[in-house]
Short mmCIF file of C-alpha atoms in Angstrom, two decimals:
data_model
loop_
_atom_site.label_atom_id
_atom_site.label_comp_id
_atom_site.label_asym_id
_atom_site.label_seq_id
_atom_site.Cartn_x
_atom_site.Cartn_y
_atom_site.Cartn_z
CA UNK A 1 -77.64 98.40 -23.96
CA UNK A 2 -77.36 101.49 -26.10
CA UNK A 3 -76.46 99.62 -29.27
CA UNK A 4 -74.45 101.20 -32.00
CA UNK A 5 -74.06 104.94 -32.35
CA UNK A 6 -74.25 107.11 -35.45
CA UNK A 7 -72.36 110.38 -35.07
CA UNK A 8 -72.08 113.18 -37.60
CA UNK A 9 -68.27 113.22 -37.80
CA UNK A 10 -66.92 114.42 -41.13
CA UNK A 11 -63.87 112.78 -42.73
CA UNK A 12 -61.78 115.78 -41.59
CA UNK A 13 -63.05 115.48 -38.04
CA UNK A 14 -62.30 111.76 -38.02
CA UNK A 15 -58.74 112.36 -39.21
CA UNK A 16 -58.31 115.12 -36.62
CA UNK A 17 -59.46 112.71 -33.91
CA UNK A 18 -56.96 110.13 -35.11
CA UNK A 19 -54.10 112.66 -35.31
CA UNK A 20 -54.80 113.95 -31.79
CA UNK A 21 -55.39 110.73 -29.87
CA UNK A 22 -53.83 107.78 -31.73
CA UNK A 23 -50.30 108.95 -30.73
CA UNK A 24 -51.39 108.82 -27.08
CA UNK A 25 -52.38 105.18 -27.55
CA UNK A 26 -49.12 104.43 -29.38
CA UNK A 27 -47.05 105.94 -26.58
CA UNK A 28 -49.09 104.03 -23.99
CA UNK A 29 -48.40 100.77 -25.88
CA UNK A 30 -44.66 101.45 -25.60
CA UNK A 31 -45.15 102.21 -21.90
CA UNK A 32 -46.99 98.91 -21.41
CA UNK A 33 -44.01 97.07 -22.87
CA UNK A 34 -41.46 99.08 -20.85
CA UNK A 35 -43.47 98.75 -17.65
CA UNK A 36 -42.67 95.03 -17.85
CA UNK A 37 -39.07 95.18 -19.07
CA UNK A 38 -37.61 98.23 -17.35
CA UNK A 39 -35.03 97.83 -14.62
CA UNK A 40 -34.20 101.48 -13.97
CA UNK A 41 -33.52 102.76 -10.47
CA UNK A 42 -36.35 103.58 -8.05
CA UNK A 43 -35.45 107.26 -8.58
CA UNK A 44 -35.87 107.07 -12.36
CA UNK A 45 -39.03 105.00 -11.93
CA UNK A 46 -40.41 107.65 -9.56
CA UNK A 47 -39.61 110.41 -12.07
CA UNK A 48 -41.30 108.43 -14.84
CA UNK A 49 -44.33 107.97 -12.62
CA UNK A 50 -44.56 111.74 -12.09
CA UNK A 51 -44.68 112.22 -15.85
CA UNK A 52 -47.40 109.57 -16.12
CA UNK A 53 -49.46 111.26 -13.41
CA UNK A 54 -49.06 114.60 -15.20
CA UNK A 55 -50.27 113.02 -18.45
CA UNK A 56 -53.22 111.43 -16.63
CA UNK A 57 -54.21 114.79 -15.13
CA UNK A 58 -54.11 116.43 -18.57
CA UNK A 59 -56.11 113.71 -20.34
CA UNK A 60 -58.65 113.50 -17.53
CA UNK A 61 -59.53 117.21 -17.78
CA UNK A 62 -62.26 116.26 -20.23
CA UNK A 63 -63.12 112.60 -20.76
CA UNK A 64 -66.22 110.78 -21.91
CA UNK A 65 -67.93 108.94 -19.06
CA UNK A 66 -68.79 106.08 -21.42
CA UNK A 67 -66.59 103.53 -23.21
CA UNK A 68 -65.95 104.31 -26.89
CA UNK A 69 -68.55 102.02 -28.41
CA UNK A 70 -68.76 101.64 -32.19
CA UNK A 71 -69.36 104.85 -34.09
CA UNK A 72 -70.81 105.07 -37.55
CA UNK A 73 -70.63 108.28 -39.53
CA UNK A 74 -72.71 109.43 -42.46
CA UNK A 75 -69.50 109.44 -44.54
CA UNK A 76 -69.45 105.64 -44.26
CA UNK A 77 -66.48 105.25 -41.90
CA UNK A 78 -67.00 102.97 -38.90
CA UNK A 79 -64.82 103.58 -35.86
CA UNK A 80 -64.36 100.70 -33.40
CA UNK A 81 -61.45 102.69 -32.01
CA UNK A 82 -61.90 101.49 -28.44
CA UNK A 83 -61.99 97.80 -29.44
CA UNK A 84 -59.63 95.60 -27.40
CA UNK A 85 -58.10 94.02 -30.53
CA UNK A 86 -58.38 96.54 -33.38
CA UNK A 87 -58.94 99.87 -31.61
CA UNK A 88 -56.43 102.52 -32.71
CA UNK A 89 -57.23 104.47 -29.53
CA UNK A 90 -56.93 101.38 -27.31
CA UNK A 91 -53.40 100.70 -26.01
CA UNK A 92 -54.39 97.15 -25.06
CA UNK A 93 -55.03 96.41 -28.75
CA UNK A 94 -51.81 95.53 -30.67
CA UNK A 95 -53.79 96.91 -32.75
CA UNK A 96 -54.60 94.61 -35.63
CA UNK A 97 -55.20 96.24 -39.02
CA UNK A 98 -57.42 93.91 -41.01
CA UNK A 99 -57.45 93.59 -44.76
CA UNK A 100 -60.06 91.56 -46.58
CA UNK A 101 -63.37 91.13 -48.29
CA UNK A 102 -66.28 88.69 -48.29
CA UNK A 103 -63.86 85.83 -49.01
CA UNK A 104 -61.86 86.35 -45.83
CA UNK A 105 -59.70 88.66 -43.76
CA UNK A 106 -56.08 88.68 -42.69
CA UNK A 107 -53.75 90.73 -40.55
CA UNK A 108 -50.04 90.87 -39.92
CA UNK A 109 -49.05 91.99 -36.45
CA UNK A 110 -46.35 91.94 -33.80
CA UNK A 111 -46.90 90.83 -30.22
CA UNK A 112 -44.58 92.33 -27.60
CA UNK A 113 -43.72 91.24 -24.06
CA UNK A 114 -47.14 92.52 -22.93
CA UNK A 115 -48.85 89.54 -24.59
CA UNK A 116 -46.78 86.87 -22.85
CA UNK A 117 -48.10 83.79 -21.07
CA UNK A 118 -45.51 81.02 -20.77
CA UNK A 119 -41.93 82.35 -21.06
CA UNK A 120 -41.26 83.85 -24.52
CA UNK A 121 -44.63 82.64 -25.79
CA UNK A 122 -47.90 84.32 -26.62
CA UNK A 123 -50.51 83.81 -23.87
CA UNK A 124 -53.00 81.19 -25.03
CA UNK A 125 -55.79 83.55 -24.06
CA UNK A 126 -54.33 86.34 -26.19
CA UNK A 127 -54.41 84.04 -29.21
CA UNK A 128 -58.04 83.24 -28.41
CA UNK A 129 -58.83 86.96 -28.10
CA UNK A 130 -57.28 87.77 -31.46
CA UNK A 131 -58.95 84.81 -33.16
CA UNK A 132 -62.36 85.85 -31.81
CA UNK A 133 -61.90 89.23 -33.47
CA UNK A 134 -60.56 87.77 -36.75
CA UNK A 135 -63.42 85.29 -37.04
CA UNK A 136 -66.00 87.93 -36.17
CA UNK A 137 -64.53 90.29 -38.76
CA UNK A 138 -64.64 87.54 -41.39
CA UNK A 139 -68.34 87.06 -40.62
CA UNK A 140 -68.95 90.83 -40.82
CA UNK A 141 -66.98 91.11 -44.07
CA UNK A 142 -69.21 88.42 -45.55
CA UNK A 143 -72.29 90.45 -44.64
CA UNK A 144 -73.08 88.38 -41.55
CA UNK A 145 -71.99 90.44 -38.53
CA UNK A 146 -72.74 88.90 -35.17
CA UNK A 147 -71.87 88.35 -31.56
CA UNK A 148 -69.80 85.27 -30.72
CA UNK A 149 -71.97 82.29 -29.76
CA UNK A 150 -69.23 79.67 -29.35
CA UNK A 151 -65.49 79.86 -29.90
CA UNK A 152 -63.27 76.77 -30.01
CA UNK A 153 -59.51 77.25 -30.08
CA UNK A 154 -57.00 74.45 -30.75
CA UNK A 155 -53.38 75.04 -29.84
CA UNK A 156 -51.29 73.07 -32.36
CA UNK A 157 -47.93 74.25 -31.05
CA UNK A 158 -46.48 77.08 -28.98
CA UNK A 159 -46.92 80.57 -30.47
CA UNK A 160 -43.75 82.70 -30.17
CA UNK A 161 -43.89 86.41 -29.36
CA UNK A 162 -42.93 88.57 -32.35
CA UNK A 163 -44.18 88.71 -35.95
CA UNK A 164 -47.38 86.77 -36.60
CA UNK A 165 -50.11 86.52 -39.20
CA UNK A 166 -53.80 85.80 -38.69
CA UNK A 167 -56.42 84.73 -41.18
CA UNK A 168 -60.12 83.92 -41.06
CA UNK A 169 -62.99 83.17 -43.42
CA UNK A 170 -66.62 82.13 -43.29
CA UNK A 171 -67.01 78.39 -43.59
CA UNK A 172 -70.82 78.24 -43.86
CA UNK A 173 -74.02 80.11 -42.97
CA UNK A 174 -77.09 78.57 -41.38
CA UNK A 175 -79.85 81.16 -40.88
CA UNK A 176 -78.76 83.64 -38.21
CA UNK A 177 -75.66 81.53 -37.44
CA UNK A 178 -72.43 82.11 -39.31
CA UNK A 179 -69.59 79.60 -38.90
CA UNK A 180 -66.10 81.07 -39.30
CA UNK A 181 -62.67 79.43 -39.18
CA UNK A 182 -59.19 80.88 -38.89
CA UNK A 183 -55.70 80.57 -37.52
CA UNK A 184 -52.60 82.37 -36.29
CA UNK A 185 -49.28 81.43 -37.87
CA UNK A 186 -45.63 82.33 -37.49
CA UNK A 187 -42.95 81.93 -40.18
CA UNK A 188 -42.94 78.16 -39.57
CA UNK A 189 -46.67 77.71 -40.09
CA UNK A 190 -49.92 77.44 -38.13
CA UNK A 191 -49.70 77.69 -34.33
CA UNK A 192 -53.35 78.05 -33.28
CA UNK A 193 -56.63 77.30 -35.05
CA UNK A 194 -60.15 78.37 -34.19
CA UNK A 195 -63.72 77.95 -35.25
CA UNK A 196 -66.55 80.15 -34.10
CA UNK A 197 -70.29 80.57 -34.40
CA UNK A 198 -71.46 84.16 -34.76
CA UNK A 199 -75.07 85.10 -34.17
CA UNK A 200 -76.70 88.29 -35.38
CA UNK A 201 -78.31 90.03 -32.39
CA UNK A 202 -82.06 90.45 -32.65
CA UNK A 203 -81.93 94.24 -32.42
CA UNK A 204 -79.46 94.37 -35.33
CA UNK A 205 -81.23 92.06 -37.75
CA UNK A 206 -83.10 94.81 -39.59
CA UNK A 207 -80.33 97.16 -40.66
CA UNK A 208 -76.86 95.64 -40.18
CA UNK A 209 -76.63 93.12 -42.98
CA UNK A 210 -74.57 95.05 -45.54
CA UNK A 211 -71.06 93.63 -45.99
CA UNK A 212 -68.56 95.46 -43.81
CA UNK A 213 -66.20 97.75 -45.70
CA UNK A 214 -62.54 98.09 -44.77
CA UNK A 215 -60.98 101.55 -44.93
CA UNK B 1 -37.52 78.01 -25.58
CA UNK B 2 -35.73 78.93 -22.40
CA UNK B 3 -38.37 77.48 -20.10
CA UNK B 4 -38.90 78.77 -16.62
CA UNK B 5 -36.33 80.79 -14.77
CA UNK B 6 -35.16 80.49 -11.18
CA UNK B 7 -33.70 83.71 -9.84
CA UNK B 8 -32.23 84.31 -6.40
CA UNK B 9 -34.51 87.20 -5.43
CA UNK B 10 -35.09 87.49 -1.71
CA UNK B 11 -38.51 88.40 -0.30
CA UNK B 12 -37.22 91.95 0.31
CA UNK B 13 -35.96 92.25 -3.26
CA UNK B 14 -39.28 90.98 -4.59
CA UNK B 15 -41.19 93.55 -2.55
CA UNK B 16 -38.79 96.29 -3.68
CA UNK B 17 -39.40 95.30 -7.30
CA UNK B 18 -43.15 95.47 -6.73
CA UNK B 19 -42.95 98.84 -4.97
CA UNK B 20 -40.82 100.34 -7.75
CA UNK B 21 -42.54 99.06 -10.88
CA UNK B 22 -46.15 98.06 -10.06
CA UNK B 23 -47.16 101.75 -9.76
CA UNK B 24 -45.84 102.30 -13.31
CA UNK B 25 -48.17 99.54 -14.53
CA UNK B 26 -51.09 100.96 -12.52
CA UNK B 27 -50.59 104.42 -14.00
CA UNK B 28 -50.31 102.93 -17.49
CA UNK B 29 -53.62 101.10 -16.98
CA UNK B 30 -55.28 104.43 -16.18
CA UNK B 31 -53.65 105.90 -19.29
CA UNK B 32 -55.00 103.04 -21.42
CA UNK B 33 -58.51 103.84 -20.22
CA UNK B 34 -58.08 107.61 -20.71
CA UNK B 35 -56.48 107.17 -24.12
CA UNK B 36 -59.87 105.86 -25.26
CA UNK B 37 -62.16 108.22 -23.34
CA UNK B 38 -60.33 111.54 -23.38
CA UNK B 39 -61.62 114.44 -25.46
CA UNK B 40 -59.17 117.13 -24.42
CA UNK B 41 -57.87 119.70 -26.91
CA UNK B 42 -55.04 118.89 -29.34
CA UNK B 43 -52.86 121.19 -27.20
CA UNK B 44 -53.52 119.28 -23.98
CA UNK B 45 -53.13 115.98 -25.84
CA UNK B 46 -49.76 117.16 -27.19
CA UNK B 47 -48.63 118.15 -23.69
CA UNK B 48 -49.72 114.77 -22.34
CA UNK B 49 -47.79 113.09 -25.13
CA UNK B 50 -44.64 114.98 -24.15
CA UNK B 51 -44.96 113.63 -20.63
CA UNK B 52 -45.43 110.11 -21.98
CA UNK B 53 -42.33 110.44 -24.17
CA UNK B 54 -40.36 111.69 -21.16
CA UNK B 55 -41.51 108.68 -19.12
CA UNK B 56 -40.61 106.34 -21.99
CA UNK B 57 -37.11 107.83 -22.20
CA UNK B 58 -36.61 107.37 -18.45
CA UNK B 59 -37.86 103.77 -18.35
CA UNK B 60 -35.92 102.81 -21.47
CA UNK B 61 -32.58 103.88 -19.96
CA UNK B 62 -32.17 100.32 -18.71
CA UNK B 63 -34.57 97.64 -19.85
CA UNK B 64 -34.36 93.88 -20.18
CA UNK B 65 -34.17 92.78 -23.82
CA UNK B 66 -36.35 89.76 -23.01
CA UNK B 67 -39.98 89.49 -21.96
CA UNK B 68 -40.53 88.90 -18.25
CA UNK B 69 -41.06 85.15 -18.31
CA UNK B 70 -42.00 83.31 -15.15
CA UNK B 71 -39.55 83.67 -12.29
CA UNK B 72 -39.22 81.29 -9.40
CA UNK B 73 -37.26 82.23 -6.32
CA UNK B 74 -35.72 80.03 -3.68
CA UNK B 75 -38.07 81.69 -1.17
CA UNK B 76 -40.98 79.96 -2.91
CA UNK B 77 -42.57 82.99 -4.56
CA UNK B 78 -43.42 82.66 -8.26
CA UNK B 79 -43.60 85.85 -10.29
CA UNK B 80 -45.61 85.74 -13.53
CA UNK B 81 -45.53 89.54 -13.39
CA UNK B 82 -45.48 90.01 -17.17
CA UNK B 83 -48.46 87.72 -17.76
CA UNK B 84 -51.17 89.25 -19.95
CA UNK B 85 -53.95 88.41 -17.47
CA UNK B 86 -52.42 88.31 -13.99
CA UNK B 87 -49.16 90.23 -14.36
CA UNK B 88 -48.84 93.03 -11.80
CA UNK B 89 -46.20 94.67 -14.02
CA UNK B 90 -48.31 94.25 -17.19
CA UNK B 91 -50.70 97.15 -17.90
CA UNK B 92 -52.64 95.00 -20.36
CA UNK B 93 -53.59 92.67 -17.50
CA UNK B 94 -56.61 93.95 -15.46
CA UNK B 95 -54.78 92.29 -13.47
CA UNK B 96 -56.65 89.36 -11.97
CA UNK B 97 -55.73 88.35 -8.42
CA UNK B 98 -56.59 84.69 -8.01
CA UNK B 99 -57.59 83.01 -4.80
CA UNK B 100 -57.96 79.29 -4.50
CA UNK B 101 -56.66 75.83 -3.84
CA UNK B 102 -56.80 72.37 -5.41
CA UNK B 103 -60.61 72.52 -5.42
CA UNK B 104 -60.75 75.59 -7.65
CA UNK B 105 -59.86 79.24 -8.11
CA UNK B 106 -61.78 82.47 -8.33
CA UNK B 107 -61.15 86.13 -8.95
CA UNK B 108 -63.16 89.32 -8.68
CA UNK B 109 -62.17 92.01 -11.14
CA UNK B 110 -63.30 95.14 -12.97
CA UNK B 111 -63.10 95.59 -16.73
CA UNK B 112 -62.79 99.16 -18.00
CA UNK B 113 -63.43 100.69 -21.43
CA UNK B 114 -60.15 99.14 -22.63
CA UNK B 115 -61.76 95.68 -22.66
CA UNK B 116 -64.72 96.65 -24.86
CA UNK B 117 -65.92 94.83 -27.96
CA UNK B 118 -69.57 95.56 -28.80
CA UNK B 119 -70.75 98.86 -27.27
CA UNK B 120 -70.71 98.74 -23.45
CA UNK B 121 -69.89 95.05 -23.48
CA UNK B 122 -66.78 93.01 -22.75
CA UNK B 123 -65.02 91.86 -25.94
CA UNK B 124 -65.79 88.17 -26.47
CA UNK B 125 -62.08 87.59 -26.96
CA UNK B 126 -61.26 89.25 -23.64
CA UNK B 127 -63.61 86.83 -21.87
CA UNK B 128 -61.86 83.95 -23.67
CA UNK B 129 -58.47 85.32 -22.62
CA UNK B 130 -59.46 85.58 -18.97
CA UNK B 131 -61.09 82.14 -18.97
CA UNK B 132 -57.96 80.57 -20.46
CA UNK B 133 -55.97 81.94 -17.53
CA UNK B 134 -58.58 80.94 -14.92
CA UNK B 135 -58.84 77.38 -16.22
CA UNK B 136 -55.06 77.06 -16.48
CA UNK B 137 -54.66 78.32 -12.93
CA UNK B 138 -57.25 75.82 -11.70
CA UNK B 139 -55.23 73.04 -13.34
CA UNK B 140 -52.01 74.36 -11.77
CA UNK B 141 -53.64 74.72 -8.35
CA UNK B 142 -54.67 71.07 -8.56
CA UNK B 143 -51.07 70.06 -9.19
CA UNK B 144 -51.56 69.66 -12.96
CA UNK B 145 -50.01 72.74 -14.60
CA UNK B 146 -50.04 72.73 -18.38
CA UNK B 147 -50.24 74.56 -21.65
CA UNK B 148 -53.70 74.98 -23.19
CA UNK B 149 -54.50 72.21 -25.69
CA UNK B 150 -58.08 73.17 -26.54
CA UNK B 151 -60.30 75.93 -25.20
CA UNK B 152 -64.05 76.08 -25.87
CA UNK B 153 -65.95 79.19 -24.85
CA UNK B 154 -69.76 79.46 -24.85
CA UNK B 155 -71.30 82.90 -24.69
CA UNK B 156 -74.59 82.54 -22.79
CA UNK B 157 -75.43 86.23 -22.80
CA UNK B 158 -73.70 89.58 -23.22
CA UNK B 159 -71.05 90.39 -20.58
CA UNK B 160 -71.26 93.99 -19.35
CA UNK B 161 -68.14 96.06 -18.63
CA UNK B 162 -67.66 96.67 -14.91
CA UNK B 163 -67.55 94.34 -11.90
CA UNK B 164 -67.25 90.66 -12.74
CA UNK B 165 -66.33 87.39 -11.08
CA UNK B 166 -64.55 84.41 -12.59
CA UNK B 167 -64.32 80.85 -11.32
CA UNK B 168 -62.70 77.64 -12.52
CA UNK B 169 -62.03 74.11 -11.30
CA UNK B 170 -60.63 70.85 -12.56
CA UNK B 171 -63.35 68.56 -13.87
CA UNK B 172 -61.20 65.45 -14.48
CA UNK B 173 -57.66 64.27 -15.19
CA UNK B 174 -56.67 61.77 -17.86
CA UNK B 175 -52.91 61.15 -17.84
CA UNK B 176 -51.09 64.27 -19.02
CA UNK B 177 -54.43 65.92 -19.90
CA UNK B 178 -56.31 67.96 -17.34
CA UNK B 179 -59.88 69.05 -18.11
CA UNK B 180 -60.93 72.29 -16.45
CA UNK B 181 -64.23 74.19 -16.51
CA UNK B 182 -65.16 77.71 -15.47
CA UNK B 183 -67.21 80.80 -16.10
CA UNK B 184 -67.43 84.57 -15.84
CA UNK B 185 -70.48 86.03 -14.12
CA UNK B 186 -71.92 89.45 -13.36
CA UNK B 187 -74.38 90.24 -10.55
CA UNK B 188 -77.18 88.63 -12.60
CA UNK B 189 -75.40 85.32 -13.10
CA UNK B 190 -73.24 83.46 -15.61
CA UNK B 191 -72.40 85.27 -18.87
CA UNK B 192 -69.70 83.06 -20.41
CA UNK B 193 -68.67 79.45 -19.80
CA UNK B 194 -65.55 77.61 -20.87
CA UNK B 195 -63.92 74.22 -20.81
CA UNK B 196 -60.29 73.59 -21.57
CA UNK B 197 -57.78 70.80 -21.87
CA UNK B 198 -54.38 71.54 -20.36
CA UNK B 199 -51.36 69.45 -21.25
CA UNK B 200 -48.17 69.29 -19.22
CA UNK B 201 -45.23 70.11 -21.53
CA UNK B 202 -42.73 67.30 -21.93
CA UNK B 203 -39.84 69.36 -20.58
CA UNK B 204 -41.81 70.16 -17.42
CA UNK B 205 -43.05 66.69 -16.55
CA UNK B 206 -40.21 65.86 -14.17
CA UNK B 207 -40.28 68.73 -11.70
CA UNK B 208 -43.43 70.85 -12.02
CA UNK B 209 -46.12 68.69 -10.48
CA UNK B 210 -46.39 70.21 -7.02
CA UNK B 211 -49.68 72.06 -6.46
CA UNK B 212 -49.30 75.76 -7.18
CA UNK B 213 -49.34 77.96 -4.10
CA UNK B 214 -51.11 81.32 -4.02
CA UNK B 215 -49.45 84.14 -2.12
#
């Protein structure tokens, strides 16, 4: 495993990267939603597909062979822009924008038709995915970043698609293990709760213990 | 909640729907991957974006206001085509194609850069999401469909992006609660294990107890 990557991107370069590629991810998120809901004619669908193939050909002219990874820059900005939950360049990510500090993190987000499991409801696995990220971010924000060791998710009631809020905080720390708790709620209250154990990888124990900063 | 939907789609109509819209989802999956990995010029990115906006305009000419749901047809085919893990019309879904019977289910699948968490590794939350679906499908295949009550995921070792295999089976049944277990493995063996409790919703207890059939 290559571990984490430090690049020499300046703040201007980072903003240029965001301005160039984040709109591609945004458009692809709208396509993901429409791919499910559209009922246009085969002719219109075929025309849309030609546009998608043209976009693919353009974007594939020069593409990194590797996944995005996590990129640190000397200016202090960390980019997890390919991350499946928070990545601004990842159309699979809603993406969540987290706000918080060592006392906890939260995020408000919307889940579209692309996150459905049972009819009109958020897929239970999607809730688990988001909670894993929230709990891990809470651990990182408290200066205890780690990989998930165990994640337990309790579904209190059905989670509707639409506007949701997630929260997480560190409950306790025991050596290299950090215990985090959190939940996802809608306007009526908590839908899903989780607790997780996060373990600092051996290779990261020397230099990755500073509290994570949010941009 | 509207519950599950029975439509009158014939086998031919179902295949026509697949032929028209599944390629849109496939192309959008490739776009999700390229959105993360591309490093083309701002000019090429802007041109790609124009194609994406054109595709969006075409697909949005006529779109269902509702998420896809789960559609049953009188011909016996069930379409969970918007599902976040198995939906053939959902670009967020890898999608998994499950094979199995009442003794268990399995799926072989590939996870691209869009499913990344730590560098080069599958996001822990993505593994949880996939396991939730696998365990739920194992319960359904055993004639005990249900909503997830509790899901516990244990991360044995890092899960690499790329070719993976998932398996799940019912461990035991206790009234309306079905206990399922499963894992995700790479070529070296098990990476992540899970156990889940699935509970048949009250509204579904009368008529949804036949073992699920796989196409």
